[in-house]
Short mmCIF file of C-alpha atoms in Angstrom, two decimals:
data_model
loop_
_atom_site.label_atom_id
_atom_site.label_comp_id
_atom_site.label_asym_id
_atom_site.label_seq_id
_atom_site.Cartn_x
_atom_site.Cartn_y
_atom_site.Cartn_z
CA MET A 94 30.31 128.50 148.71
CA THR A 95 31.90 125.60 147.21
CA GLY A 96 34.37 123.38 149.21
CA ARG A 97 37.15 121.21 148.04
CA PRO A 98 35.87 117.93 146.64
CA THR A 99 35.95 114.83 148.92
CA ARG A 100 37.97 111.88 148.02
CA ARG A 101 34.83 109.92 147.44
CA THR A 102 33.60 112.66 145.12
CA ALA A 103 36.87 112.57 143.09
CA LEU A 104 36.88 108.88 143.00
CA LEU A 105 33.09 108.79 141.67
CA THR A 106 34.15 111.30 139.04
CA ALA A 107 36.97 109.30 137.94
CA LEU A 108 34.61 106.30 137.55
CA GLY A 109 32.51 108.07 135.11
CA ALA A 110 35.63 108.89 132.94
CA GLY A 111 37.05 105.33 133.57
CA ALA A 112 34.10 103.75 131.76
CA ALA A 113 35.45 104.81 128.46
CA ALA A 114 39.14 104.49 129.32
CA ALA A 115 41.20 101.67 127.82
CA LEU A 116 42.26 99.07 130.41
CA PRO A 117 45.82 98.47 130.45
CA ALA A 118 47.58 95.10 130.42
CA ALA A 119 45.96 92.69 132.85
CA THR A 120 49.12 92.02 134.79
CA ALA A 121 51.62 94.61 136.12
CA HIS A 122 54.61 93.78 138.21
CA ALA A 123 55.85 94.77 141.59
CA ALA A 124 59.27 94.62 143.11
CA GLY A 125 60.76 91.17 142.54
CA GLY A 126 58.81 90.47 139.30
CA LYS A 127 55.71 89.02 141.08
CA PRO A 128 52.37 89.63 139.36
CA THR A 129 50.18 92.14 140.87
CA PRO A 130 46.91 92.30 138.70
CA PRO A 131 44.14 94.88 139.19
CA VAL A 132 41.31 93.81 141.31
CA ALA A 133 37.70 93.70 139.95
CA VAL A 134 35.04 94.64 142.60
CA THR A 135 31.38 94.73 142.67
CA ASP A 136 30.57 98.06 144.46
CA GLN A 137 26.89 97.72 145.22
CA LYS A 138 26.91 101.04 146.74
CA SER A 139 27.99 103.03 143.64
CA ARG A 140 26.27 100.38 141.36
CA ARG A 141 29.36 99.70 139.31
CA VAL A 142 31.99 97.16 138.71
CA LEU A 143 35.28 98.60 139.21
CA VAL A 144 38.63 97.50 138.07
CA LEU A 145 41.15 98.83 140.53
CA ASP A 146 45.00 99.15 140.39
CA SER A 147 46.27 96.86 143.23
CA ARG A 148 49.51 98.94 143.40
CA LEU A 149 47.74 102.19 144.49
CA PRO A 150 45.59 103.32 147.33
CA TRP A 151 42.01 102.98 146.27
CA GLU A 152 40.91 106.41 147.45
CA SER A 153 42.89 107.79 144.81
CA PRO A 154 41.05 108.47 141.43
CA ASP A 155 44.12 107.13 139.60
CA ALA A 156 43.36 103.61 140.99
CA VAL A 157 40.43 103.27 138.72
CA ARG A 158 41.48 101.50 135.37
CA TRP A 159 38.05 100.87 134.16
CA ALA A 160 34.35 100.88 135.27
CA PHE A 161 31.06 99.42 134.20
CA SER A 162 27.32 100.29 134.68
CA PRO A 163 24.70 99.65 132.24
CA GLU A 164 22.47 102.66 133.53
CA GLY A 165 22.17 105.29 131.03
CA ASP A 166 23.65 103.14 128.47
CA GLU A 167 21.19 102.75 125.52
CA ARG A 168 22.76 99.26 124.61
CA TYR A 169 21.18 97.86 127.81
CA ALA A 170 18.07 100.00 127.94
CA ASP A 171 15.76 97.26 127.17
CA LEU A 172 16.77 95.45 130.40
CA GLU A 173 15.64 98.35 132.59
CA PRO A 174 18.91 98.54 134.60
CA GLU A 175 17.70 101.16 136.94
CA ALA A 176 15.84 98.15 138.48
CA SER A 177 17.54 94.80 137.15
CA TRP A 178 21.06 96.24 138.10
CA THR A 179 20.36 96.40 141.70
CA TYR A 180 23.04 94.68 144.00
CA VAL A 181 25.65 93.75 141.33
CA ASP A 182 26.84 90.50 142.65
CA GLU A 183 29.37 88.94 140.22
CA ALA A 184 32.51 90.25 138.19
CA LYS A 185 34.76 87.92 136.23
CA ALA A 186 37.18 88.42 133.36
CA ARG A 187 37.31 86.12 130.28
CA ARG A 188 39.06 86.18 126.97
CA ARG A 189 37.49 84.79 123.80
CA ARG A 190 38.64 85.31 120.15
CA GLY A 191 41.01 88.00 120.87
CA ARG A 192 38.66 90.10 123.01
CA THR A 193 38.26 90.67 126.71
CA TYR A 194 34.84 90.53 128.48
CA LEU A 195 33.44 91.44 131.75
CA LEU A 196 30.92 88.67 133.14
CA THR A 197 28.54 90.33 135.62
CA THR A 198 25.20 89.70 137.37
CA ALA A 199 23.02 91.64 139.73
CA SER A 200 20.39 90.32 142.26
CA PHE A 201 17.38 91.96 140.53
CA GLY A 202 17.87 90.08 137.38
CA PHE A 203 20.66 91.63 135.24
CA ALA A 204 23.24 89.27 133.42
CA ALA A 205 25.62 90.22 130.81
CA VAL A 206 28.84 89.58 128.95
CA VAL A 207 30.34 92.86 128.25
CA GLU A 208 33.21 93.78 125.75
CA VAL A 209 36.18 95.56 127.63
CA PRO A 210 37.00 98.58 127.36
CA THR A 211 33.88 99.44 124.91
CA GLY A 212 31.17 98.36 127.01
CA ARG A 213 29.65 96.68 123.92
CA ARG A 214 27.09 94.19 124.66
CA TYR A 215 28.15 90.59 123.59
CA TRP A 216 25.10 89.30 125.47
CA ALA A 217 22.69 90.45 128.07
CA GLY A 218 19.42 89.48 129.62
CA ALA A 219 16.84 90.39 132.40
CA LEU A 220 16.18 87.27 134.34
CA ALA A 221 13.67 88.39 136.96
CA GLY A 222 10.44 90.52 137.16
CA GLY A 223 7.60 90.91 139.45
CA THR A 224 7.21 87.71 141.59
CA ASP A 225 9.30 85.65 139.25
CA THR A 226 12.60 86.11 141.05
CA VAL A 227 15.69 84.35 139.75
CA ASN A 228 18.24 86.30 141.62
CA PRO A 229 21.30 85.81 139.27
CA HIS A 230 24.35 85.22 141.54
CA SER A 231 27.10 84.09 138.92
CA ILE A 232 27.73 83.69 135.28
CA GLU A 233 30.10 81.82 133.00
CA LEU A 234 31.13 82.01 129.42
CA LEU A 235 31.46 78.70 127.47
CA PRO A 236 33.86 78.19 124.56
CA ASP A 237 30.96 77.85 122.04
CA GLY A 238 29.94 81.47 123.05
CA ASN A 239 26.96 80.35 125.22
CA VAL A 240 26.52 81.75 128.58
CA ALA A 241 25.39 80.04 131.95
CA VAL A 242 23.74 81.83 134.74
CA ALA A 243 23.18 80.66 138.28
CA GLY A 244 20.09 81.72 139.92
CA SER A 245 20.07 81.26 143.80
CA THR A 246 16.47 82.18 144.56
CA GLY A 247 15.31 80.46 141.52
CA ASP A 248 17.12 77.21 142.22
CA THR A 249 18.24 77.24 138.57
CA ILE A 250 21.25 76.98 136.28
CA ARG A 251 20.30 78.39 132.83
CA LEU A 252 22.43 77.94 129.73
CA TYR A 253 21.51 80.64 127.37
CA THR A 254 22.16 80.46 123.59
CA ALA A 255 24.17 83.73 123.53
CA SER A 256 26.12 82.38 120.61
CA GLN A 257 22.80 83.06 118.65
CA GLY A 258 22.70 86.68 119.42
CA PRO A 259 23.21 89.45 121.96
CA ALA A 260 19.54 89.44 123.26
CA SER A 261 18.85 85.38 122.76
CA ASP A 262 16.36 84.38 125.61
CA THR A 263 16.36 80.65 124.65
CA TYR A 264 18.02 78.50 127.36
CA ALA A 265 18.50 75.18 128.64
CA GLU A 266 17.79 74.63 132.30
CA TYR A 267 19.00 72.45 135.39
CA ARG A 268 17.18 72.68 138.57
CA PHE A 269 19.76 73.06 141.40
CA SER A 270 19.08 74.12 145.01
CA ASP A 271 20.46 77.52 145.85
CA ALA A 272 22.67 77.89 142.76
CA HIS A 273 25.45 80.32 143.57
CA GLY A 274 28.68 79.82 141.63
CA LEU A 275 29.77 78.66 138.32
CA GLN A 276 33.13 77.52 136.67
CA TRP A 277 33.79 76.22 133.33
CA ASP A 278 36.54 73.47 133.21
CA ASN A 279 38.45 73.67 129.95
CA ARG A 280 40.36 70.36 130.63
CA ARG A 281 37.28 68.18 131.52
CA ARG A 282 34.89 70.06 129.36
CA VAL A 283 32.26 70.39 132.05
CA LEU A 284 30.51 73.25 134.01
CA TRP A 285 31.06 73.14 137.80
CA ALA A 286 28.32 74.51 139.97
CA ILE A 287 28.05 75.04 143.65
CA GLY A 288 24.84 75.31 145.71
CA HIS A 289 23.13 74.68 149.06
CA ASP A 290 24.91 71.43 149.82
CA GLU A 291 26.63 70.12 146.82
CA LEU A 292 29.33 70.71 144.27
CA ILE A 293 28.28 69.29 140.92
CA ALA A 294 29.61 69.04 137.31
CA LEU A 295 27.37 69.38 134.41
CA ARG A 296 28.06 68.07 130.97
CA VAL A 297 26.96 70.32 128.09
CA GLY A 298 25.43 68.42 125.12
CA GLY A 299 23.08 69.17 122.08
CA THR A 300 24.19 72.21 119.93
CA ALA A 301 24.99 75.66 120.39
CA ALA A 302 21.50 76.43 119.37
CA ALA A 303 19.90 74.04 121.52
CA PRO A 304 22.05 72.76 124.25
CA THR A 305 21.43 70.32 127.13
CA LEU A 306 22.81 69.91 130.62
CA THR A 307 23.38 66.47 132.28
CA ARG A 308 24.77 66.08 135.87
CA VAL A 309 28.08 63.81 135.68
CA HIS A 310 29.58 64.46 139.07
CA THR A 311 28.36 65.22 142.60
CA ALA A 312 30.35 66.00 145.71
CA ALA A 313 28.69 66.76 149.12
CA LEU A 314 30.05 70.03 150.54
CA PRO A 315 31.81 69.96 153.98
CA HIS A 316 29.42 71.17 156.78
CA PRO A 317 28.96 71.05 160.51
CA GLU A 318 26.83 68.19 161.76
CA GLY A 319 23.20 69.25 161.60
CA ARG A 320 23.67 72.28 159.51
CA SER A 321 23.59 72.90 155.75
CA ALA A 322 26.80 73.84 154.03
CA SER A 323 25.59 77.08 152.36
CA GLY A 324 27.69 76.81 149.31
CA HIS A 325 28.78 80.19 147.95
CA ASP A 326 31.72 80.83 145.76
CA LEU A 327 33.55 78.84 143.09
CA SER A 328 36.76 79.70 141.12
CA PRO A 329 39.84 77.79 139.83
CA VAL A 330 42.95 77.43 141.90
CA VAL A 331 45.10 78.85 139.22
CA GLY A 332 48.44 78.11 141.16
CA ARG A 333 47.46 74.43 141.41
CA PRO A 334 45.57 73.19 138.42
CA GLY A 335 43.12 70.24 139.17
CA ARG A 336 41.58 72.11 142.20
CA LEU A 337 38.79 74.60 142.67
CA TRP A 338 38.21 77.15 145.31
CA VAL A 339 35.17 76.41 147.15
CA THR A 340 33.70 78.67 149.88
CA THR A 341 30.75 77.82 152.38
CA GLY A 342 29.06 79.44 155.08
CA TYR A 343 31.84 77.90 157.32
CA GLY A 344 34.93 78.08 155.39
CA VAL A 345 37.22 78.08 152.29
CA PHE A 346 38.23 74.64 150.92
CA GLN A 347 40.00 73.56 147.68
CA TYR A 348 38.39 70.73 145.99
CA ASP A 349 40.91 68.11 144.55
CA ILE A 350 39.10 66.85 141.49
CA ALA A 351 41.15 63.81 140.76
CA GLY A 352 41.09 62.73 144.64
CA ARG A 353 37.34 63.92 145.00
CA ALA A 354 38.09 65.41 148.35
CA PHE A 355 37.93 68.89 149.85
CA ARG A 356 41.35 70.01 151.15
CA GLU A 357 42.72 72.60 153.58
CA ASP A 358 46.36 72.04 152.97
CA TYR A 359 46.88 75.22 150.96
CA ALA A 360 49.22 78.18 151.85
CA GLY A 361 47.52 80.71 154.13
CA ALA A 362 44.67 78.49 155.05
CA ALA A 363 44.52 79.66 158.56
CA GLN A 364 43.96 83.32 157.49
CA ILE A 365 41.90 82.48 154.39
CA SER A 366 39.44 80.11 155.70
CA ARG A 367 36.70 81.71 157.84
CA ARG A 368 33.03 82.13 157.88
CA SER A 369 30.93 83.75 155.20
CA VAL A 370 33.64 84.34 152.54
CA LYS A 371 31.81 85.70 149.38
CA ALA A 372 34.68 85.46 146.93
CA VAL A 373 38.15 83.96 146.52
CA SER A 374 40.78 83.93 143.75
CA ASP A 375 44.67 83.56 143.47
CA VAL A 376 47.31 84.75 141.14
CA ARG A 377 49.67 82.32 139.25
CA GLY A 378 53.37 82.70 140.09
CA SER A 379 52.96 84.73 143.21
CA GLY A 380 50.22 82.56 145.13
CA ARG A 381 48.76 85.82 146.24
CA VAL A 382 44.95 85.45 147.28
CA VAL A 383 42.15 88.04 147.61
CA THR A 384 38.87 87.37 149.59
CA THR A 385 36.01 89.40 150.82
CA VAL A 386 33.82 88.96 153.91
CA PRO A 387 30.91 91.19 155.31
CA GLU A 388 31.96 93.93 157.42
CA PRO A 389 29.74 94.92 160.57
CA GLY A 390 28.23 98.48 160.64
CA LEU A 391 27.65 99.04 156.95
CA GLU A 392 24.22 99.83 155.14
CA LYS A 393 23.89 96.19 154.08
CA SER A 394 24.86 93.20 156.20
CA TRP A 395 26.81 91.51 153.29
CA TRP A 396 28.90 94.79 152.27
CA THR A 397 32.45 95.49 153.08
CA THR A 398 34.88 98.32 152.33
CA THR A 399 37.92 95.96 152.51
CA VAL A 400 39.28 93.29 150.13
CA SER A 401 41.62 90.94 152.22
CA ALA A 402 44.91 89.99 150.62
CA HIS A 403 46.69 86.86 151.70
CA ASN A 404 50.29 85.24 151.06
CA PRO A 405 51.42 87.88 152.50
CA GLU A 406 48.64 89.51 154.55
CA GLY A 407 47.41 92.80 153.61
CA ALA A 408 44.22 94.67 152.59
CA TYR A 409 42.74 97.05 150.04
CA VAL A 410 40.23 99.60 151.21
CA LEU A 411 37.52 101.38 149.21
CA PRO A 412 36.32 104.30 151.12
CA ASP A 413 32.68 104.46 151.64
CA GLY A 414 32.34 101.43 149.42
CA GLY A 415 29.86 98.74 149.48
CA ILE A 416 31.74 95.76 148.13
CA TYR A 417 30.16 92.19 147.79
CA LYS A 418 32.79 90.26 145.60
CA ALA A 419 36.32 90.85 144.46
CA ARG A 420 38.68 88.77 142.03
CA TRP A 421 41.91 89.37 140.54
CA TRP A 422 41.42 90.80 137.12
CA VAL A 423 43.30 88.10 135.08
CA PRO A 424 41.19 86.86 132.06
CA GLU A 425 40.63 83.38 131.57
CA SER A 426 40.75 82.02 127.92
CA ARG A 427 37.85 80.52 126.36
#
């Protein structure tokens, strides 16, 4: 006897269809005209990146605006995604030369820049295998078309010559302890990176085919006395240019680049700043912020089913999910 499909089954069925569906305009509007973009989440349980409508309950199949997984896609078969796509841990939206891209990584080695909505491979690589573990944790697209990847276990920032082809495996490397987050700064033309105890800026030199990386700025991360900071996430404060969102094991800060100081003077800090925040981003205009923190009692200690919203407070819930990071789906231009 066949019963009625569960909400989870209906949602997963929609995800399969969503991968081929066109993604609507990045920003919709709620009452009052404030922007309410979709939210991109890394759902490690379903092994997909999901772009979900922030205006709808996420248990509804209609909430899925687009989804990506390389598994079963011949364009990514050479990367063996059945293994390398384990624990998807990053999802960012970027815009370059009239095209929108998903930037994504997974802990077992997968890293890619994926055209939306076609799923076409702009660039992709498998950065780990056997005992040579890199653990990709974040990724960034540069204006020249090259791609930077942060490897936390590998203590490395690699700048791949993606401008030279979709499978280019040539890279410049900068060694950086527990590299976790990356963010390109269009104004200052530097690549920001966060690691174990430091926030740094790297200048990109050389050519697109033979790039170099040189450290030009260092800031020690805030941390309790006698403990390491455990730097984690890095993103722009879009509502306050000249600042970066920075998360550590102990709180959420805004780094004032010109003032060279970590600030906690932002709206909603009392609710936003807490331990173990895995991702943070805001929306220009409304000041709305989303964050993720681990939820007790799930299969993995770093998973959550809930994306917290702030300014005002709220939440989005993905039933039976295993979310690691979540970001507003608003493509940054490159």
